[in-house]
Coordinates of N, CA and C in Angstrom, one line a residue:
Q22 N 90.1 152.4 137.4 CA 90.7 152.5 138.7 C 91.9 153.4 138.7
V23 N 91.9 154.3 139.7 CA 93.0 155.2 139.8 C 93.7 155.0 141.2
Q24 N 95.0 155.0 141.2 CA 95.8 154.9 142.4 C 96.5 156.3 142.6
L25 N 96.4 156.7 143.9 CA 97.1 158.0 144.3 C 98.2 157.7 145.2
V26 N 99.4 158.0 144.9 CA 100.6 157.8 145.7 C 101.1 159.1 146.2
E27 N 101.2 159.2 147.6 CA 101.6 160.4 148.2 C 103.0 160.3 148.7
S28 N 103.7 161.4 148.7 CA 105.0 161.5 149.3 C 105.1 162.8 150.0
G29 N 106.0 162.9 151.0 CA 106.2 164.0 151.8 C 105.7 163.8 153.2
G30 N 105.3 164.9 153.9 CA 104.9 164.8 155.3 C 106.1 164.7 156.2
G31 N 105.8 164.9 157.5 CA 106.9 164.8 158.4 C 106.6 165.9 159.5
L32 N 107.7 166.1 160.3 CA 107.7 167.1 161.4 C 108.4 168.3 161.0
V33 N 107.8 169.5 161.3 CA 108.4 170.7 161.0 C 108.0 171.7 162.1
Q34 N 108.8 172.7 162.4 CA 108.5 173.7 163.4 C 107.6 174.8 162.8
A35 N 106.8 175.4 163.7 CA 105.9 176.5 163.3 C 106.7 177.5 162.5
G36 N 106.1 178.0 161.4 CA 106.8 179.0 160.5 C 107.6 178.3 159.4
G37 N 107.8 177.0 159.5 CA 108.6 176.3 158.5 C 107.8 175.9 157.3
S38 N 108.4 175.2 156.4 CA 107.8 174.8 155.2 C 107.9 173.3 155.0
L39 N 107.0 172.8 154.2 CA 107.0 171.4 153.9 C 106.3 171.2 152.5
N40 N 106.7 170.2 151.7 CA 106.1 170.0 150.4 C 105.5 168.6 150.4
L41 N 104.3 168.5 149.9 CA 103.7 167.2 149.7 C 103.5 167.0 148.2
S42 N 103.5 165.7 147.7 CA 103.3 165.4 146.3 C 102.3 164.2 146.2
C43 N 101.6 164.2 145.1 CA 100.7 163.1 144.9 C 100.7 162.8 143.4
T44 N 101.0 161.5 143.1 CA 101.0 161.1 141.7 C 99.9 160.1 141.4
A45 N 99.2 160.4 140.4 CA 98.1 159.5 140.0 C 98.5 158.5 138.9
S46 N 98.1 157.3 139.0 CA 98.4 156.2 138.1 C 97.1 155.5 137.8
G47 N 97.1 154.7 136.7 CA 96.0 154.0 136.3 C 95.1 154.8 135.3
R48 N 93.8 154.5 135.3 CA 92.9 155.3 134.4 C 92.6 156.6 135.0
T49 N 92.8 157.6 134.2 CA 92.4 159.0 134.5 C 91.7 159.7 133.4
F50 N 90.9 160.7 133.7 CA 90.2 161.4 132.7 C 91.0 162.7 132.4
T51 N 90.7 163.2 131.2 CA 91.4 164.4 130.7 C 91.1 165.6 131.7
T52 N 89.9 165.7 132.1 CA 89.5 166.8 133.0 C 89.0 166.3 134.3
Y53 N 89.7 166.6 135.4 CA 89.3 166.2 136.7 C 90.0 167.0 137.8
Y54 N 89.5 167.0 139.0 CA 90.1 167.7 140.1 C 91.0 166.8 140.9
M55 N 92.1 167.4 141.3 CA 93.0 166.6 142.1 C 93.7 167.5 143.2
G56 N 93.7 167.1 144.4 CA 94.3 167.9 145.4 C 94.3 167.3 146.8
W57 N 94.1 168.1 147.8 CA 94.4 167.7 149.2 C 93.3 168.0 150.1
F58 N 93.0 167.1 151.0 CA 92.2 167.3 152.2 C 92.9 166.9 153.4
R59 N 92.5 167.3 154.6 CA 93.2 166.9 155.8 C 92.2 166.6 156.9
Q60 N 92.6 165.8 157.9 CA 91.8 165.4 158.9 C 92.5 165.3 160.3
V61 N 91.9 165.8 161.3 CA 92.4 165.7 162.7 C 91.5 164.7 163.4
P62 N 92.0 163.9 164.3 CA 91.2 163.0 165.0 C 90.0 163.7 165.7
G63 N 88.8 163.1 165.6 CA 87.6 163.7 166.2 C 86.9 164.8 165.3
K64 N 87.5 165.1 164.2 CA 86.9 166.2 163.3 C 86.7 165.6 161.9
D65 N 85.9 166.3 161.2 CA 85.6 165.9 159.8 C 86.8 166.2 158.9
R66 N 86.9 165.4 157.9 CA 87.9 165.7 156.9 C 87.5 167.0 156.2
E67 N 88.5 167.9 156.0 CA 88.3 169.2 155.4 C 89.1 169.5 154.2
F68 N 88.6 170.3 153.3 CA 89.3 170.7 152.1 C 90.5 171.6 152.4
V69 N 91.5 171.4 151.6 CA 92.7 172.2 151.7 C 93.0 173.0 150.4
A70 N 93.3 172.2 149.4 CA 93.6 172.9 148.1 C 93.4 171.9 147.0
T71 N 93.0 172.3 145.8 CA 92.7 171.5 144.7 C 93.1 172.2 143.4
V72 N 93.6 171.5 142.4 CA 93.8 172.0 141.1 C 92.9 171.3 140.1
L73 N 92.4 172.0 139.1 CA 91.6 171.3 138.1 C 92.5 170.9 137.0
W74 N 92.5 169.6 136.7 CA 93.4 169.0 135.7 C 92.7 169.1 134.3
G75 N 93.2 170.0 133.5 CA 92.6 170.4 132.3 C 92.8 171.9 132.2
P76 N 91.8 172.7 132.4 CA 92.0 174.1 132.7 C 92.8 174.3 134.0
D77 N 93.7 175.2 134.0 CA 94.6 175.4 135.1 C 93.9 176.3 136.2
S78 N 92.9 175.8 136.9 CA 92.2 176.5 137.9 C 92.6 175.9 139.3
T79 N 92.8 176.8 140.3 CA 93.2 176.3 141.6 C 92.1 176.8 142.6
Y80 N 92.0 176.1 143.7 CA 91.0 176.3 144.7 C 91.7 176.1 146.1
Y81 N 91.4 177.1 147.0 CA 92.1 177.0 148.3 C 91.1 177.2 149.4
A82 N 91.2 176.5 150.5 CA 90.5 176.8 151.8 C 91.0 178.1 152.3
D83 N 90.1 178.9 152.9 CA 90.4 180.2 153.5 C 91.6 180.1 154.5
S84 N 91.6 179.0 155.2 CA 92.6 178.8 156.3 C 94.0 178.7 155.8
V85 N 94.2 178.4 154.5 CA 95.5 178.2 153.9 C 95.9 179.1 152.8
K86 N 94.9 180.0 152.4 CA 95.2 180.9 151.4 C 96.4 181.9 151.8
G87 N 97.3 182.1 150.8 CA 98.4 182.9 151.1 C 99.6 182.2 151.7
R88 N 99.4 180.9 152.2 CA 100.4 180.1 152.8 C 100.7 178.9 152.0
F89 N 99.7 178.3 151.4 CA 99.9 177.0 150.7 C 99.7 177.3 149.2
T90 N 100.5 176.6 148.3 CA 100.4 176.8 146.9 C 100.3 175.4 146.3
I91 N 99.3 175.2 145.5 CA 99.1 173.9 144.8 C 99.5 174.1 143.3
S92 N 100.2 173.1 142.8 CA 100.6 173.2 141.4 C 100.6 171.8 140.8
R93 N 100.8 171.7 139.5 CA 100.7 170.4 138.8 C 101.9 170.2 137.9
D94 N 102.3 169.0 137.7 CA 103.3 168.6 136.8 C 102.6 167.7 135.8
N95 N 102.3 168.2 134.6 CA 101.5 167.4 133.7 C 102.2 166.2 133.2
A96 N 103.5 166.3 133.0 CA 104.3 165.2 132.4 C 104.3 164.0 133.4
K97 N 104.3 164.3 134.7 CA 104.4 163.2 135.7 C 103.0 162.9 136.3
N98 N 102.0 163.6 135.9 CA 100.6 163.4 136.4 C 100.7 163.6 138.0
T99 N 101.3 164.6 138.4 CA 101.6 164.8 139.8 C 101.2 166.2 140.3
V100 N 100.6 166.3 141.5 CA 100.2 167.5 142.1 C 101.2 167.8 143.3
L101 N 101.6 169.0 143.4 CA 102.5 169.4 144.5 C 101.8 170.4 145.4
L102 N 101.9 170.2 146.7 CA 101.4 171.2 147.6 C 102.6 171.7 148.4
Q103 N 102.8 173.0 148.2 CA 103.9 173.7 148.9 C 103.3 174.4 150.0
M104 N 103.7 174.0 151.2 CA 103.1 174.6 152.5 C 104.2 175.5 153.1
N105 N 103.9 176.7 153.3 CA 104.7 177.7 153.9 C 104.1 178.3 155.2
S106 N 104.9 178.9 156.0 CA 104.3 179.5 157.2 C 103.4 178.6 158.0
L107 N 103.9 177.4 158.2 CA 103.0 176.4 158.8 C 102.8 176.7 160.3
K108 N 101.5 176.4 160.7 CA 101.1 176.6 162.1 C 100.8 175.3 162.7
P109 N 100.8 175.3 164.1 CA 100.4 174.0 164.8 C 99.1 173.5 164.4
E110 N 98.1 174.4 164.1 CA 96.8 174.0 163.7 C 96.7 173.4 162.3
D111 N 97.8 173.4 161.6 CA 97.9 172.7 160.3 C 98.2 171.2 160.5
T112 N 98.6 170.8 161.7 CA 98.8 169.4 162.0 C 97.6 168.6 161.7
A113 N 97.8 167.5 160.9 CA 96.7 166.7 160.5 C 97.3 165.6 159.6
V114 N 96.4 164.6 159.3 CA 96.8 163.7 158.2 C 96.3 164.3 157.0
Y115 N 97.1 164.4 156.0 CA 96.8 165.0 154.7 C 96.5 163.9 153.7
Y116 N 95.4 164.0 153.0 CA 95.0 163.0 152.0 C 94.9 163.6 150.6
C117 N 95.6 162.9 149.7 CA 95.4 163.2 148.3 C 94.1 162.7 147.8
A118 N 93.4 163.5 147.0 CA 92.1 163.1 146.5 C 91.9 163.5 145.0
A119 N 91.0 162.8 144.3 CA 90.7 163.1 142.9 C 89.3 162.7 142.6
G120 N 88.7 163.5 141.7 CA 87.4 163.3 141.3 C 87.0 164.2 140.1
R121 N 85.8 164.0 139.6 CA 85.3 164.8 138.5 C 84.2 165.8 138.9
E122 N 83.6 165.7 140.0 CA 82.4 166.4 140.4 C 82.7 167.8 140.9
G123 N 83.8 168.1 141.6 CA 84.1 169.3 142.2 C 85.3 169.4 143.0
P124 N 85.8 170.6 143.4 CA 87.1 170.7 144.0 C 87.1 170.6 145.5
A125 N 86.0 170.9 146.2 CA 86.2 171.3 147.6 C 85.3 170.4 148.6
R126 N 84.5 169.5 148.1 CA 83.7 168.7 149.0 C 84.2 167.3 149.0
V127 N 84.2 166.7 150.2 CA 84.7 165.4 150.4 C 83.9 164.4 149.6
E128 N 82.6 164.6 149.5 CA 81.7 163.7 148.8 C 81.9 163.8 147.3
Q129 N 82.6 164.8 146.8 CA 82.9 165.0 145.4 C 84.1 164.2 144.9
Q130 N 84.9 163.7 145.8 CA 86.1 163.0 145.5 C 85.9 161.5 145.5
R131 N 86.4 160.9 144.4 CA 86.2 159.4 144.2 C 87.4 158.6 144.7
Y132 N 88.6 159.1 144.5 CA 89.8 158.4 144.8 C 90.5 159.1 145.9
W133 N 91.1 158.3 146.8 CA 91.9 158.8 147.9 C 93.2 158.1 148.1
G134 N 94.2 158.8 148.5 CA 95.5 158.2 148.9 C 95.4 157.7 150.3
Q135 N 96.5 157.2 150.7 CA 96.6 156.6 152.1 C 96.7 157.6 153.2
G136 N 97.1 158.8 152.9 CA 97.3 159.8 153.9 C 98.8 159.9 154.3
T137 N 99.2 161.1 154.7 CA 100.5 161.3 155.2 C 100.4 162.3 156.3
Q138 N 101.1 162.0 157.4 CA 101.1 162.8 158.6 C 101.9 164.1 158.5
V139 N 101.3 165.2 158.8 CA 102.1 166.5 158.9 C 101.9 167.0 160.3
T140 N 103.0 167.1 161.0 CA 103.0 167.6 162.4 C 103.8 168.9 162.4
V141 N 103.2 169.9 163.0 CA 103.8 171.2 163.1 C 104.0 171.5 164.6
S142 N 105.2 171.6 165.1 CA 105.5 171.9 166.5 C 105.6 173.4 166.8
S143 N 105.2 173.7 168.0 CA 105.3 175.1 168.4 C 106.7 175.6 168.6

């Protein structure tokens, strides 16, 4: 069993920046994907960014490429999402996720955090 604990989130103006972090505890595998998905009411949960824990590979949704950066802290078993140039359309509940099957599909993720609200005002 793996627990994912998120921190960050909040209210920021368009063009601003915000950082999210997610720390995994409990049983983890040497190689697994860990990252972020987001969801707006009435819409499906969508991929944001993921890092492969093992080989240092990163994956980004087209909508956030060039604006968001995902990184990892191996010592703390933590993933950081640095969000820059935020847009109102980035407003969503952001969920930390982890799994072994792949980086970008909701169904590939086994563990989920509670979610944290990110609101970007115009």
